[in-house]
Amino acid sequence: MGSGTSTQHHFAFQNAEKAFKAAALIQRWYRRYMARLEMRRHCTWRIFQSIEYAGQQDQVKLHDFFSYLVDHFTPNSNHERDFLDRMFTEDRFPQGSEMEKFGDYESIEVPDNYTGPRLSFPLLPDHATALVEAFRLKQQLHARYVLNLLHETRKHLIQLPNINRVSTCYSEEITVCGDLHGQLDDLIFIFHKNGLPSPERAYVFNGDFVDRGKDSVEILMVLFAFMLVYPKEFHLNRGNHEDHLVNLRYGFTKEVMHKYKTHGKKILKILKDVFCWLPLATLVDEKVLILHGGVSDMTDLELLAKLDRHKIVSTMRHKTRKENGKQVKKEEANQKSSAGRPTPWFLPQSRSLPASPLRLGSLQAHRAGRSSSIPCGAARDAKELARQVRRSVDLELDRCRQQAGLPVSRGEEEASPCTPEADSGAEEPLEPTQEEWRQVVDILWSDPMAQEGCKANTVRGGGCYFGPNVTERLLQKYNLQFLIRSHECKPEGYEFCHSRKVLTIFSASNYYEVGSNRGAYVKLGPALTPYIVQYQANKVTHMLTMRQRISRVEESALRALREKLFAHSSDLLGEFKKHDADKTGLITLSDWAEAVESVLHLGLPWRMLRPQLVNSSTDNTLEYKSWLEDLAKEQLNRENIQSSLLETLYRNRSNLETIFRIIDSDHSGFISLDEFRHTWKLFSSHMNINITDDCICDLARSIDFNKDGHIDINEFLEAFRLVEQSCSEGNASDCPQTTNTNDNGCSKPGTH
Amino acid sequence: MADDKEREGPDITVAEFHKKIKDAFEVFDHEANNTVDVREIGTIIRSLGCCPSEGELHDLIAEVEEEEPTGYIRFEKFLPVMTEILLERRYRPIPEDILLRAFEVLDPSKRGFLLKEELIKYMTEEGEPFSQEEMEEMLSAAIDPESNSVHYKDYIAMMVIDES
């Protein structure tokens, strides 16, 4: 026992020390907890990105499939040839008076009981403001006004140059917004927080206004309205989603047809044109270049300024106009025998994905989220296509002759496919040159990367990844200060790179899921210093703690990931079995991680994700069969369908939907039985299912549940499932009707 | 997350650890060049199952940094150090009961809770103080708005469930 004060001090000291240590302990524990949350957040982000990326590759594969068909398919009948023609042919753009007819809105009556916003032209600022308010109240603009507005928009856009020049002299500040992707809430929020457009408040919207979100139509209406009202201050750049072929897959087409059942077709038609008339870039004070994607080492602003942007209907895979028949044939022959080219993925002999440089390598190098899709589709001039198809047939015949040892008689030269000028007579060529097309694709699709150099992006067939040196060279060449672009989703809504010479701005908050990311916009004053404003347009997120926000987003990502895993169940099983030579039914968790990656190719940190996907097992092993069963159970709760079928359906659903929409060229939501048959033949040949023509006809008729001669998309998907079912029952070449299951299937029209 | 017990022998253990470390590292390797920002090292180490203090973390960083610090940590330097840590099972996480006792030290009168001001005081003035951001984030989840206090037993229980 010591004397009072020293003991007191001693105890006080001890207590203080204890408190210090206790606090330190709690902090240490807490920091670890937060670190793990942070890790989860990053992993979640990676999941979303990789699934999106994989989805884009699907899109490319689909496009490859169609391209391949066009190149190699030998139609058996004129019917099929016509069908192909129709499938791939784009209507020529109605010129002049034809277009007037298409944009014909005056005959459309607006009913008296219509309570939505009304527009009259020329538009006044009040109209545009009223439009925003109306949409905020969830009203819908009548088709007549939509068409009228689009018509006026088109007239206005035609006068604009490819590269808009804007100055901070007129309006003191300029606000630049990135991708909106149909998220009207974000647009409304931006106007609310930053103010409506006005002569003093200039705006630049940097593309990707549509697709994915549910209010793409409304966003376009608002943007176009303000552009007409404030033509000097309100500017729009084209994004890669301002493209009718991309819209087929990513939801905009669907949205339009759903909201405008009667006039949707007209609307889509004029939109197709409006999109091509959107300017390609905006230049502020000759110093800041704003464009949607990025640049390449070949980017030539002078060329971009001069070309006819209207010619670039879609940033699709571009084939050069064949100058003469001879060269064409040689090219095609080379194509067929090219050894270096990876075998198309859909050919029966190469079921696995081709080992191409674009696979994991590029994924790893480019983690930044991709908010957009890829060039796809093959819109062609009808004559050109027919020519190609005929050529394929001839070449095929030649090959057969060769194989049979017969002389290849090519007699007279096929009348050379006309040169562009001759073909279209006195009209200007309807297609851009290879170089022009490439320049536009580059600026709409490219992404920055950290490494120096410029890498072509073969996944998307256009655009590239550009390094800091490419940026630097471009800025110097044109005497610019920096670049603003969008195109990629960023967790904070924006990101600087290349020593702050490139700014990515992305304005669709909660893009993947509620709480997944912020949106942002950037303001430029006369000094051109970027000032960034971030937001998350969802009240709910503000009330959640970070932990809850991360959990929500994570759940969503994991759900998507589990669905993907399920969609590859059979492949996974095969892969797991490889690691289980002794047939114990068990594999190590390490094997699990390897197997999953080798099947899914998503480049995800599986070991980090494992605790969320696999119930922890104490001895480090996994009973893989029951794990797969658990996965299936989760998915199957939704529908009473056999798991392997569901698996195939899931895997192909969006492809099938896209195919359906491509076939349904008049966007009616229906395809004729004939079209169905033709499509079925094409698709089943790549799926390696043997079905005779008669079977398909019968199938088509039986699928048409309401017997109206047309098939809607649900019936279409159902059809696919049924045939798969019959095939998996082991009756590959039999007519589906002979199996019992088919009858059962047919008698269940309601199960969509 | 790295809490599996390896039973198959030391070599396999090391190989396993290597893969785990690589996975965790790659999450933050944004440029795909086998480097991460030094500021993310703490997150990586902690997510691999370790629970170092800030001081210990600083020492670790010094070990894996370049001679002339670049702000980036290379995987080649990180891997051996981290493997060692995992093998030695250093910086083990804090068991729940110890954590509870720590809170009780700060609550000598055994009320079962800490007032918001008290929590703030301890977390921002004692130990290895929180930044304002850290403090705010902890408060948002821990404080019961009606009583303006944190019932630490419940709080711990909630956080622990969350982790698994």
Coordinates of N, CA and C in Angstrom, one line a residue, chain A residues 22 26, chain B residues 97-112 114 152-153 156:
Chain A
A22 N -7.8 0.1 -24.4 CA -9.1 -0.4 -24.9 C -9.5 0.4 -26.1
I26 N -10.4 -1.3 -29.8 CA -11.7 -1.1 -30.5 C -11.4 -0.5 -31.9
Chain B
D97 N -15.0 -11.7 -27.1 CA -15.1 -11.4 -25.6 C -14.1 -10.3 -25.2
I98 N -12.9 -10.4 -25.9 CA -11.9 -9.3 -25.6 C -12.4 -8.0 -26.0
L99 N -13.1 -7.9 -27.1 CA -13.7 -6.7 -27.6 C -14.7 -6.1 -26.6
L100 N -15.5 -7.1 -26.1 CA -16.5 -6.7 -25.1 C -15.8 -6.1 -23.9
R101 N -14.8 -6.7 -23.5 CA -14.1 -6.2 -22.3 C -13.5 -4.8 -22.5
A102 N -13.0 -4.6 -23.7 CA -12.5 -3.3 -24.1 C -13.6 -2.2 -23.9
F103 N -14.8 -2.5 -24.4 CA -15.9 -1.5 -24.2 C -16.2 -1.3 -22.7
E104 N -16.1 -2.4 -22.0 CA -16.5 -2.3 -20.6 C -15.4 -1.5 -19.8
V105 N -14.2 -1.5 -20.3 CA -13.2 -0.7 -19.6 C -13.6 0.8 -19.8
L106 N -14.1 1.1 -21.0 CA -14.5 2.5 -21.2 C -15.8 2.8 -20.5
D107 N -16.5 1.8 -20.0 CA -17.8 2.0 -19.3 C -17.7 1.4 -17.9
P108 N -16.8 2.1 -17.0 CA -16.5 1.5 -15.7 C -17.8 1.3 -14.9
S109 N -18.8 2.2 -15.0 CA -19.9 2.0 -14.2 C -20.9 1.0 -14.7
K110 N -20.4 0.3 -15.7 CA -21.2 -0.9 -16.2 C -22.7 -0.6 -16.6
R111 N -22.8 0.5 -17.3 CA -24.2 0.8 -17.7 C -24.7 -0.1 -18.8
G112 N -23.7 -0.5 -19.6 CA -24.0 -1.4 -20.7 C -24.0 -0.5 -22.0
L114 N -22.4 3.3 -24.0 CA -21.6 4.5 -24.0 C -22.3 5.6 -24.6
Y152 N -23.1 -1.4 -26.5 CA -22.0 -2.0 -27.2 C -22.2 -3.5 -27.4
K153 N -22.9 -4.2 -26.5 CA -23.0 -5.6 -26.6 C -23.8 -5.9 -27.9
I156 N -21.7 -5.0 -31.0 CA -20.7 -6.1 -31.4 C -21.4 -7.2 -32.0

